[in-house]
DNA sequence: GACACTATATATCACAGTGATATAATAACG
DNA sequence: CGTTATTATATCACTGTGATATATAGTGTC
């Protein structure tokens, strides 16, 4: 096996927590709006997995007519599906191999001018700063809503938001320190090779 | 297209930076030993990609006999391959979709007992503490070696190590705060529903 | 009004990447 | 003396990504 199918559990979770049946399209929307900063799904996987899940009896399908639009294939979680979700939630998280392109590029960065790398780090840092501002705003709105504060999921959801915030913060700090380190090293190299005429 | 083939550039980078030809096995070893905390490769992808790269003329193959063992297919980077690597290094990093299982589970965690989630968070935190200790030791050894300090890659490599350290640190902090938040919320709930007999 | 873009909705395809397994010899460990 | 690790390539089933196809309705804008 390559690894277990996580899309399956994401679908079961999204359908369960919304407490109502939904289509593949609905599931994608829910992921994009609610959890996209740490979890992403796409149609290319959702649709085939939904078909497999129906075959396995973890969800059931009903078809809704949708005048002038494609039919809606609306899925509900079965008792078997609920059990499968709970069993997955109780299992330890699996280790997933990382592939971070920026550190990989830094590993080979001495092959290109430092200026190119510095510009890229500035760009990435600005992106993280933008996300950080968004996360903080989302968190503020989330805390302000009493409906959220009364939900049993409140401390868990707050932590997922906090994860995004800490992640962005550490990356910003790292980008800045990396920029400073590269510049400092450039300075060092210069002073080694070009001895300035001193007065 | 799904996304560009990163394995291709990892291979070009590893072969280029070692300044000598290498086999698929050598490339895997180099990845595992040097960059595995932010980049992972596996044979299932390396071997077919090497074949494709040879066809594209970015690497060339020579076969070494290896008595009592399979032949070694040893690859060297061509001028075309070098150009391709430099061109990739100069391009901005691509956004890659995240899939973090722990925050996903927290999103649905109200469906299982808090105790289960707390234990899992303790386990994950301990893992990160272990990695952090390792990263710090690797960094120390790296800085201590004068050969590293003299290399043009020094500031870049130091930053990749620092990335691992900051990443582990923020996750540990986040785990602890999440544990505390869940416990605090449990306390709140109890005091709401079970009014203790007061003296 | 023409044109572009967004939303609704499902489906498929090529490709990227993972992890298990097959094969097969040597070397080291206890 | 058996087990495990190392060297070395290769393949397979599967997971997951992003582009594209198809088709209609609404919304904004020049």
Tab-separated table of C-alpha atoms (C1' of nucleotides) in Angstrom:
chain	number	residue	atom	x	y	z
A	1	UNK	CA	0.000	0.000	0.000
A	2	UNK	CA	1.126	3.548	-0.661
A	3	UNK	CA	-0.709	5.030	2.319
A	4	UNK	CA	-4.289	4.952	3.464
A	5	UNK	CA	-6.824	7.078	1.654
A	6	UNK	CA	-7.163	10.275	3.686
A	7	UNK	CA	-9.708	11.795	1.308
A	8	UNK	CA	-12.121	9.134	2.485
A	9	UNK	CA	-11.910	10.330	6.107
A	10	UNK	CA	-12.000	13.998	5.141
A	11	UNK	CA	-15.260	13.293	3.281
A	12	UNK	CA	-16.732	11.311	6.182
A	13	UNK	CA	-15.704	14.069	8.599
A	14	UNK	CA	-17.095	16.937	6.540
A	15	UNK	CA	-20.422	15.154	5.949
A	16	UNK	CA	-20.672	14.157	9.624
A	17	UNK	CA	-19.857	17.526	11.140
A	18	UNK	CA	-22.248	19.443	8.868
A	19	UNK	CA	-24.984	17.046	10.027
A	20	UNK	CA	-26.575	16.943	6.591
A	21	UNK	CA	-26.099	15.089	3.299
A	22	UNK	CA	-23.970	16.703	0.619
A	23	UNK	CA	-22.683	16.347	-2.925
A	24	UNK	CA	-19.083	16.162	-4.122
A	25	UNK	CA	-19.356	19.814	-4.986
A	26	UNK	CA	-20.608	20.661	-1.473
A	27	UNK	CA	-17.716	18.729	0.078
A	28	UNK	CA	-15.167	20.606	-2.028
A	29	UNK	CA	-16.754	23.934	-1.056
A	30	UNK	CA	-16.744	23.024	2.639
A	31	UNK	CA	-13.040	22.111	2.443
A	32	UNK	CA	-12.125	25.303	0.577
A	33	UNK	CA	-14.026	27.553	2.984
A	34	UNK	CA	-13.317	25.882	6.285
A	35	UNK	CA	-10.068	23.933	6.355
A	36	UNK	CA	-8.090	24.878	3.255
A	37	UNK	CA	-5.139	26.330	5.164
A	38	UNK	CA	-4.214	22.859	6.420
A	39	UNK	CA	-6.255	20.506	4.230
A	40	UNK	CA	-6.981	20.455	0.487
A	41	UNK	CA	-9.189	18.271	-1.639
A	42	UNK	CA	-9.833	18.304	-5.373
A	43	UNK	CA	-12.551	16.945	-7.640
A	44	UNK	CA	-10.190	14.588	-9.403
A	45	UNK	CA	-10.021	12.552	-6.210
A	46	UNK	CA	-13.360	13.334	-4.545
A	47	UNK	CA	-15.585	11.908	-7.287
A	48	UNK	CA	-13.906	8.508	-7.716
A	49	UNK	CA	-13.515	8.131	-3.925
A	50	UNK	CA	-17.229	8.904	-3.375
A	51	UNK	CA	-18.120	6.104	-5.831
A	52	UNK	CA	-15.817	3.677	-4.020
A	53	UNK	CA	-17.220	4.704	-0.643
A	54	UNK	CA	-20.785	4.062	-1.813
A	55	UNK	CA	-19.741	0.601	-3.019
A	56	UNK	CA	-18.181	-0.048	0.389
A	57	UNK	CA	-21.403	1.006	2.134
A	58	UNK	CA	-19.942	3.858	4.189
A	59	UNK	CA	-22.158	6.398	2.412
A	60	UNK	CA	-25.472	6.182	0.490
A	61	UNK	CA	-26.462	8.188	-2.562
A	62	UNK	CA	-29.703	9.915	-3.522
A	63	UNK	CA	-30.050	11.813	-6.788
A	64	UNK	CA	-31.648	15.265	-6.813
A	65	UNK	CA	-32.925	16.777	-10.051
A	66	UNK	CA	-31.478	20.209	-10.672
A	67	UNK	CA	-33.342	22.006	-13.507
A	68	UNK	CA	-30.971	23.347	-16.161
A	69	UNK	CA	-27.973	21.964	-14.248
A	70	UNK	CA	-26.355	18.555	-13.796
A	71	UNK	CA	-28.058	16.274	-11.268
A	72	UNK	CA	-26.859	16.530	-7.693
A	73	UNK	CA	-25.521	13.248	-6.306
A	74	UNK	CA	-26.180	13.718	-2.622
A	75	UNK	CA	-24.437	11.474	-0.110
A	76	UNK	CA	-25.212	10.566	3.513
A	77	UNK	CA	-22.956	8.831	6.034
A	78	UNK	CA	-24.135	5.356	7.109
A	79	UNK	CA	-23.641	3.782	10.544
A	80	UNK	CA	-20.727	1.828	9.040
A	81	UNK	CA	-19.263	5.112	7.764
A	82	UNK	CA	-19.602	6.714	11.183
A	83	UNK	CA	-17.783	3.792	12.804
A	84	UNK	CA	-15.003	4.051	10.229
A	85	UNK	CA	-14.581	7.770	10.926
A	86	UNK	CA	-14.413	7.269	14.693
A	87	UNK	CA	-11.923	4.421	14.291
A	88	UNK	CA	-9.692	6.668	12.157
A	89	UNK	CA	-9.948	9.554	14.641
A	90	UNK	CA	-8.743	7.210	17.390
A	91	UNK	CA	-5.700	6.055	15.425
A	92	UNK	CA	-2.398	7.947	15.735
A	93	UNK	CA	-1.591	10.356	12.908
A	94	UNK	CA	0.591	8.885	10.175
A	95	UNK	CA	3.960	10.318	9.349
A	96	UNK	CA	3.845	12.005	5.940
A	97	UNK	CA	7.071	12.696	4.059
A	98	UNK	CA	7.870	16.370	3.624
A	99	UNK	CA	8.819	18.063	0.365
A	100	UNK	CA	9.655	21.698	0.983
A	101	UNK	CA	10.824	23.354	-2.183
A	102	UNK	CA	12.347	26.460	-0.585
A	103	UNK	CA	14.869	24.636	1.652
A	104	UNK	CA	15.652	22.348	-1.298
A	105	UNK	CA	16.479	25.369	-3.427
A	106	UNK	CA	18.604	26.837	-0.614
A	107	UNK	CA	20.613	23.606	-0.592
A	108	UNK	CA	21.726	24.406	-4.143
A	109	UNK	CA	21.479	28.223	-3.889
A	110	UNK	CA	25.229	28.796	-4.012
A	111	UNK	CA	24.970	28.025	-7.747
A	112	UNK	CA	23.015	31.235	-8.446
A	113	UNK	CA	23.559	34.894	-7.453
A	114	UNK	CA	22.637	35.704	-3.849
A	115	UNK	CA	20.470	38.587	-5.099
A	116	UNK	CA	18.056	36.130	-6.774
A	117	UNK	CA	17.636	34.147	-3.577
A	118	UNK	CA	17.240	37.289	-1.470
A	119	UNK	CA	14.432	38.567	-3.727
A	120	UNK	CA	12.660	35.218	-3.545
A	121	UNK	CA	12.900	35.170	0.260
A	122	UNK	CA	11.420	38.685	0.394
A	123	UNK	CA	8.556	37.561	-1.838
A	124	UNK	CA	7.831	34.457	0.244
A	125	UNK	CA	8.008	36.467	3.466
A	126	UNK	CA	5.480	38.972	2.117
A	127	UNK	CA	3.127	36.090	1.237
A	128	UNK	CA	3.351	34.685	4.757
A	129	UNK	CA	2.712	38.127	6.202
A	130	UNK	CA	-0.443	38.365	4.118
A	131	UNK	CA	-1.672	34.935	5.286
A	132	UNK	CA	-0.852	35.815	8.876
A	133	UNK	CA	-3.012	38.938	8.714
A	134	UNK	CA	-5.862	36.856	7.247
A	135	UNK	CA	-5.541	34.132	9.906
A	136	UNK	CA	-5.618	36.707	12.680
A	137	UNK	CA	-8.756	38.259	11.264
A	138	UNK	CA	-10.457	34.877	10.899
A	139	UNK	CA	-9.502	34.028	14.483
A	140	UNK	CA	-10.923	37.309	15.769
A	141	UNK	CA	-14.230	36.727	13.999
A	142	UNK	CA	-14.310	33.132	15.171
A	143	UNK	CA	-13.824	34.076	18.823
A	144	UNK	CA	-16.337	36.920	18.570
A	145	UNK	CA	-19.137	34.557	17.518
A	146	UNK	CA	-20.876	33.150	20.597
A	147	UNK	CA	-22.251	30.206	18.574
A	148	UNK	CA	-18.669	29.011	18.144
A	149	UNK	CA	-17.768	29.500	21.803
A	150	UNK	CA	-20.678	27.306	22.880
A	151	UNK	CA	-19.751	24.452	20.504
A	152	UNK	CA	-17.963	21.375	21.892
A	153	UNK	CA	-15.504	21.779	19.021
A	154	UNK	CA	-14.415	25.241	20.174
A	155	UNK	CA	-10.995	24.451	21.742
A	156	UNK	CA	-10.089	22.134	18.844
A	157	UNK	CA	-11.056	24.643	16.162
A	158	UNK	CA	-9.217	27.421	17.965
A	159	UNK	CA	-6.090	25.253	17.906
A	160	UNK	CA	-6.310	24.655	14.170
A	161	UNK	CA	-6.417	28.430	13.684
A	162	UNK	CA	-3.534	28.877	16.107
A	163	UNK	CA	-1.559	26.342	14.090
A	164	UNK	CA	-1.883	28.482	10.984
A	165	UNK	CA	-0.849	31.585	12.914
A	166	UNK	CA	2.242	30.020	14.532
A	167	UNK	CA	3.243	28.429	11.244
A	168	UNK	CA	3.119	31.767	9.404
A	169	UNK	CA	4.923	33.538	12.266
A	170	UNK	CA	7.847	31.129	12.374
A	171	UNK	CA	8.259	31.230	8.609
A	172	UNK	CA	8.345	35.035	8.580
A	173	UNK	CA	10.977	35.027	11.321
A	174	UNK	CA	12.977	32.387	9.436
A	175	UNK	CA	12.806	34.285	6.130
A	176	UNK	CA	14.057	37.473	7.780
A	177	UNK	CA	16.892	35.706	9.577
A	178	UNK	CA	17.888	33.888	6.399
A	179	UNK	CA	17.981	37.164	4.476
A	180	UNK	CA	20.133	38.722	7.202
A	181	UNK	CA	22.445	35.708	7.315
A	182	UNK	CA	23.019	35.714	3.550
A	183	UNK	CA	23.737	39.452	3.572
A	184	UNK	CA	26.112	39.118	6.512
A	185	UNK	CA	27.976	36.338	4.718
A	186	UNK	CA	28.189	38.448	1.547
A	187	UNK	CA	29.761	41.213	3.643
A	188	UNK	CA	32.275	38.758	5.093
A	189	UNK	CA	33.287	37.482	1.675
A	190	UNK	CA	33.769	40.998	0.360
A	191	UNK	CA	35.970	42.058	3.241
A	192	UNK	CA	38.078	38.948	2.680
A	193	UNK	CA	38.739	39.522	-0.986
A	194	UNK	CA	38.613	43.284	-1.411
A	195	UNK	CA	40.801	44.954	1.142
A	196	UNK	CA	39.546	48.484	1.165
A	197	UNK	CA	42.084	51.273	0.880
A	198	UNK	CA	42.140	52.542	4.403
A	199	UNK	CA	42.792	56.131	5.376
B	1	UNK	CA	-0.392	19.224	-15.959
B	2	UNK	CA	-0.546	18.168	-12.312
B	3	UNK	CA	2.610	20.032	-11.278
B	4	UNK	CA	6.174	20.004	-12.498
B	5	UNK	CA	8.379	17.084	-11.637
B	6	UNK	CA	10.406	18.133	-8.589
B	7	UNK	CA	12.259	14.822	-8.364
B	8	UNK	CA	13.996	15.797	-11.595
B	9	UNK	CA	15.480	18.940	-10.003
B	10	UNK	CA	16.335	17.191	-6.753
B	11	UNK	CA	18.320	14.641	-8.786
B	12	UNK	CA	20.062	17.340	-10.844
B	13	UNK	CA	20.872	19.248	-7.648
B	14	UNK	CA	22.224	16.266	-5.739
B	15	UNK	CA	24.407	15.126	-8.662
B	16	UNK	CA	25.654	18.681	-9.265
B	17	UNK	CA	26.505	19.563	-5.686
B	18	UNK	CA	28.385	16.301	-5.044
B	19	UNK	CA	30.467	17.091	-8.150
B	20	UNK	CA	30.587	13.470	-9.193
B	21	UNK	CA	28.414	10.976	-11.089
B	22	UNK	CA	26.068	8.763	-9.101
B	23	UNK	CA	23.529	5.949	-9.348
B	24	UNK	CA	19.876	5.980	-8.334
B	25	UNK	CA	20.937	4.242	-5.150
B	26	UNK	CA	23.573	6.929	-4.449
B	27	UNK	CA	20.996	9.687	-5.003
B	28	UNK	CA	18.550	8.084	-2.573
B	29	UNK	CA	21.321	7.740	0.025
B	30	UNK	CA	22.355	11.383	-0.402
B	31	UNK	CA	18.743	12.522	0.082
B	32	UNK	CA	18.240	10.347	3.156
B	33	UNK	CA	21.454	11.471	4.792
B	34	UNK	CA	21.526	15.138	3.895
B	35	UNK	CA	18.093	16.624	3.276
B	36	UNK	CA	15.506	14.133	4.524
B	37	UNK	CA	14.043	16.468	7.161
B	38	UNK	CA	12.631	18.692	4.417
B	39	UNK	CA	12.922	16.581	1.257
B	40	UNK	CA	12.206	12.912	0.548
B	41	UNK	CA	12.709	10.775	-2.494
B	42	UNK	CA	11.940	7.102	-3.120
B	43	UNK	CA	13.111	4.500	-5.604
B	44	UNK	CA	9.662	4.142	-7.106
B	45	UNK	CA	10.057	7.595	-8.574
B	46	UNK	CA	13.829	7.964	-8.917
B	47	UNK	CA	14.372	5.061	-11.339
B	48	UNK	CA	11.697	5.947	-13.916
B	49	UNK	CA	12.608	9.657	-13.708
B	50	UNK	CA	16.307	8.883	-14.296
B	51	UNK	CA	15.357	6.978	-17.459
B	52	UNK	CA	13.245	9.891	-18.689
B	53	UNK	CA	16.030	12.371	-17.884
B	54	UNK	CA	18.537	10.371	-19.895
B	55	UNK	CA	16.132	10.358	-22.860
B	56	UNK	CA	15.793	14.141	-22.507
B	57	UNK	CA	19.574	14.543	-22.510
B	58	UNK	CA	19.907	16.234	-19.120
B	59	UNK	CA	22.001	13.324	-17.788
B	60	UNK	CA	24.148	10.631	-19.393
B	61	UNK	CA	24.517	7.022	-18.255
B	62	UNK	CA	27.546	4.770	-17.941
B	63	UNK	CA	27.240	1.201	-16.697
B	64	UNK	CA	29.679	-0.112	-14.088
B	65	UNK	CA	30.083	-3.833	-13.514
B	66	UNK	CA	29.607	-4.794	-9.900
B	67	UNK	CA	30.777	-8.375	-9.263
B	68	UNK	CA	28.111	-10.423	-7.497
B	69	UNK	CA	25.751	-7.444	-7.400
B	70	UNK	CA	23.441	-5.716	-9.887
B	71	UNK	CA	25.196	-3.368	-12.322
B	72	UNK	CA	25.543	0.244	-11.232
B	73	UNK	CA	23.863	2.687	-13.637
B	74	UNK	CA	25.932	5.799	-13.018
B	75	UNK	CA	24.619	9.166	-14.193
B	76	UNK	CA	26.353	12.490	-14.907
B	77	UNK	CA	24.738	15.898	-15.414
B	78	UNK	CA	25.123	17.326	-18.945
B	79	UNK	CA	25.451	21.019	-19.851
B	80	UNK	CA	21.744	20.944	-20.736
B	81	UNK	CA	20.993	19.466	-17.318
B	82	UNK	CA	23.023	22.156	-15.598
B	83	UNK	CA	21.111	24.872	-17.452
B	84	UNK	CA	17.811	23.273	-16.485
B	85	UNK	CA	18.818	23.187	-12.813
B	86	UNK	CA	19.899	26.850	-12.803
B	87	UNK	CA	16.671	27.873	-14.583
B	88	UNK	CA	14.618	26.053	-11.917
B	89	UNK	CA	16.639	27.612	-9.071
B	90	UNK	CA	15.860	31.057	-10.487
B	91	UNK	CA	12.107	30.426	-10.677
B	92	UNK	CA	9.888	31.281	-7.682
B	93	UNK	CA	8.889	28.341	-5.482
B	94	UNK	CA	5.526	26.812	-6.349
B	95	UNK	CA	2.706	26.726	-3.890
B	96	UNK	CA	2.053	23.151	-2.773
B	97	UNK	CA	-1.265	22.206	-1.174
B	98	UNK	CA	-1.023	21.210	2.471
B	99	UNK	CA	-2.505	18.086	4.021
B	100	UNK	CA	-1.933	18.097	7.758
B	101	UNK	CA	-3.603	15.143	9.363
B	102	UNK	CA	-3.438	16.368	12.969
B	103	UNK	CA	-5.390	19.632	12.435
B	104	UNK	CA	-7.837	17.653	10.266
B	105	UNK	CA	-8.437	15.249	13.136
B	106	UNK	CA	-8.838	18.151	15.579
B	107	UNK	CA	-11.580	19.526	13.313
B	108	UNK	CA	-13.609	16.395	14.065
B	109	UNK	CA	-12.148	15.677	17.516
B	110	UNK	CA	-15.327	16.552	19.415
B	111	UNK	CA	-16.686	13.202	18.168
B	112	UNK	CA	-14.247	11.234	20.361
B	113	UNK	CA	-13.257	11.481	24.050
B	114	UNK	CA	-10.889	14.354	24.869
B	115	UNK	CA	-8.569	11.869	26.600
B	116	UNK	CA	-7.791	10.147	23.291
B	117	UNK	CA	-6.865	13.434	21.644
B	118	UNK	CA	-4.785	14.548	24.631
B	119	UNK	CA	-2.756	11.320	24.559
B	120	UNK	CA	-2.132	11.713	20.832
B	121	UNK	CA	-0.979	15.307	21.298
B	122	UNK	CA	1.445	14.172	24.027
B	123	UNK	CA	2.813	11.510	21.702
B	124	UNK	CA	3.271	13.922	18.799
B	125	UNK	CA	4.889	16.503	21.086
B	126	UNK	CA	7.403	13.922	22.340
B	127	UNK	CA	8.277	13.054	18.730
B	128	UNK	CA	8.931	16.691	17.898
B	129	UNK	CA	11.075	17.064	21.015
B	130	UNK	CA	13.157	14.137	19.852
B	131	UNK	CA	13.635	15.628	16.368
B	132	UNK	CA	14.472	18.996	17.874
B	133	UNK	CA	17.262	17.485	19.960
B	134	UNK	CA	18.625	15.755	16.861
B	135	UNK	CA	18.474	18.919	14.736
B	136	UNK	CA	20.334	20.887	17.391
B	137	UNK	CA	23.064	18.279	17.531
B	138	UNK	CA	23.406	18.201	13.758
B	139	UNK	CA	23.611	22.000	13.702
B	140	UNK	CA	26.316	22.013	16.358
B	141	UNK	CA	28.426	19.516	14.434
B	142	UNK	CA	27.820	21.399	11.209
B	143	UNK	CA	28.996	24.706	12.665
B	144	UNK	CA	31.997	23.082	14.351
B	145	UNK	CA	33.384	21.789	11.028
B	146	UNK	CA	35.610	24.421	9.446
B	147	UNK	CA	35.179	22.834	5.997
B	148	UNK	CA	31.498	23.780	6.138
B	149	UNK	CA	32.168	27.316	7.320
B	150	UNK	CA	34.460	27.953	4.354
B	151	UNK	CA	31.925	26.687	1.783
B	152	UNK	CA	29.910	29.206	-0.263
B	153	UNK	CA	26.832	27.188	0.698
B	154	UNK	CA	27.342	27.790	4.430
B	155	UNK	CA	24.665	30.458	5.114
B	156	UNK	CA	22.114	28.578	2.996
B	157	UNK	CA	22.748	25.230	4.668
B	158	UNK	CA	22.618	26.823	8.094
B	159	UNK	CA	19.202	28.204	7.213
B	160	UNK	CA	17.847	24.822	6.174
B	161	UNK	CA	18.898	23.477	9.579
B	162	UNK	CA	17.382	26.481	11.306
B	163	UNK	CA	14.137	25.783	9.440
B	164	UNK	CA	13.932	22.321	10.968
B	165	UNK	CA	14.648	23.709	14.417
B	166	UNK	CA	12.058	26.495	14.271
B	167	UNK	CA	9.497	24.119	12.800
B	168	UNK	CA	9.942	21.616	15.636
B	169	UNK	CA	9.922	24.398	18.239
B	170	UNK	CA	6.655	25.919	17.092
B	171	UNK	CA	4.958	22.529	16.904
B	172	UNK	CA	6.026	21.670	20.457
B	173	UNK	CA	4.694	25.002	21.700
B	174	UNK	CA	1.468	24.466	19.759
B	175	UNK	CA	0.960	20.920	21.100
B	176	UNK	CA	1.430	22.099	24.684
B	177	UNK	CA	-0.956	25.022	24.277
B	178	UNK	CA	-3.532	22.798	22.593
B	179	UNK	CA	-3.322	20.299	25.456
B	180	UNK	CA	-3.745	23.132	27.972
B	181	UNK	CA	-6.671	24.614	26.039
B	182	UNK	CA	-8.529	21.301	25.829
B	183	UNK	CA	-8.021	20.683	29.547
B	184	UNK	CA	-9.150	24.200	30.424
B	185	UNK	CA	-12.272	23.755	28.314
B	186	UNK	CA	-12.992	20.404	29.982
B	187	UNK	CA	-12.790	22.180	33.334
B	188	UNK	CA	-15.212	24.860	32.144
B	189	UNK	CA	-17.724	22.303	30.928
B	190	UNK	CA	-17.599	20.401	34.205
B	191	UNK	CA	-18.147	23.501	36.292
B	192	UNK	CA	-21.127	24.364	34.065
B	193	UNK	CA	-22.888	21.038	34.340
B	194	UNK	CA	-21.799	19.617	37.678
B	195	UNK	CA	-22.321	22.177	40.404
B	196	UNK	CA	-20.069	20.914	43.137
B	197	UNK	CA	-21.490	20.603	46.628
B	198	UNK	CA	-19.937	23.588	48.270
B	199	UNK	CA	-18.820	23.689	51.917
C	1	DG	C1'	-25.940	44.287	-26.028
C	2	DA	C1'	-21.470	41.827	-26.101
C	3	DC	C1'	-18.064	39.871	-23.288
C	4	DA	C1'	-15.935	38.113	-19.346
C	5	DC	C1'	-16.151	36.068	-15.176
C	6	DT	C1'	-18.172	33.391	-11.388
C	7	DA	C1'	-21.054	29.741	-9.564
C	8	DT	C1'	-23.218	25.303	-10.040
C	9	DA	C1'	-22.250	20.305	-11.016
C	10	DT	C1'	-20.042	15.904	-12.593
C	11	DA	C1'	-16.432	13.443	-14.907
C	12	DT	C1'	-11.975	12.024	-16.881
C	13	DC	C1'	-7.058	12.038	-17.920
C	14	DA	C1'	-2.061	12.462	-17.619
C	15	DC	C1'	1.036	12.913	-14.435
C	16	DA	C1'	3.543	13.179	-9.682
C	17	DG	C1'	4.682	10.777	-5.856
C	18	DT	C1'	4.455	6.726	-2.007
C	19	DG	C1'	5.384	2.377	-0.097
C	20	DA	C1'	5.406	-2.471	-0.608
C	21	DT	C1'	7.437	-6.121	-2.833
C	22	DA	C1'	10.613	-8.977	-5.915
C	23	DT	C1'	15.275	-10.402	-6.751
C	24	DA	C1'	19.838	-11.547	-5.215
C	25	DA	C1'	24.425	-11.417	-3.240
C	26	DT	C1'	27.605	-10.087	0.640
C	27	DA	C1'	28.747	-8.597	5.272
C	28	DA	C1'	28.192	-7.998	10.056
C	29	DC	C1'	26.078	-9.174	14.562
C	30	DG	C1'	25.191	-11.893	18.359
D	1	DC	C1'	23.713	-20.291	12.308
D	2	DG	C1'	20.021	-17.431	11.596
D	3	DT	C1'	18.705	-12.560	11.350
D	4	DT	C1'	19.321	-8.145	9.844
D	5	DA	C1'	21.640	-4.457	7.114
D	6	DT	C1'	23.778	-2.983	2.792
D	7	DT	C1'	24.172	-2.807	-2.074
D	8	DA	C1'	21.417	-2.325	-6.421
D	9	DT	C1'	17.583	-2.098	-9.834
D	10	DA	C1'	12.821	-2.616	-11.032
D	11	DT	C1'	7.753	-2.823	-10.926
D	12	DC	C1'	3.066	-2.350	-9.177
D	13	DA	C1'	-1.108	-0.677	-6.926
D	14	DC	C1'	-2.491	3.053	-5.057
D	15	DT	C1'	-3.028	8.157	-3.488
D	16	DG	C1'	-3.342	12.693	-4.829
D	17	DT	C1'	-2.966	17.097	-8.261
D	18	DG	C1'	-4.354	20.116	-11.774
D	19	DA	C1'	-6.020	20.733	-16.309
D	20	DT	C1'	-9.721	20.140	-19.178
D	21	DA	C1'	-14.482	18.939	-20.985
D	22	DT	C1'	-19.358	19.901	-20.747
D	23	DA	C1'	-23.272	22.850	-19.882
D	24	DT	C1'	-26.340	26.530	-17.856
D	25	DA	C1'	-27.373	30.739	-15.203
D	26	DG	C1'	-26.322	34.879	-13.070
D	27	DT	C1'	-23.493	39.146	-12.411
D	28	DG	C1'	-20.687	42.819	-13.531
D	29	DT	C1'	-18.735	46.075	-16.925
D	30	DC	C1'	-17.494	48.693	-20.950
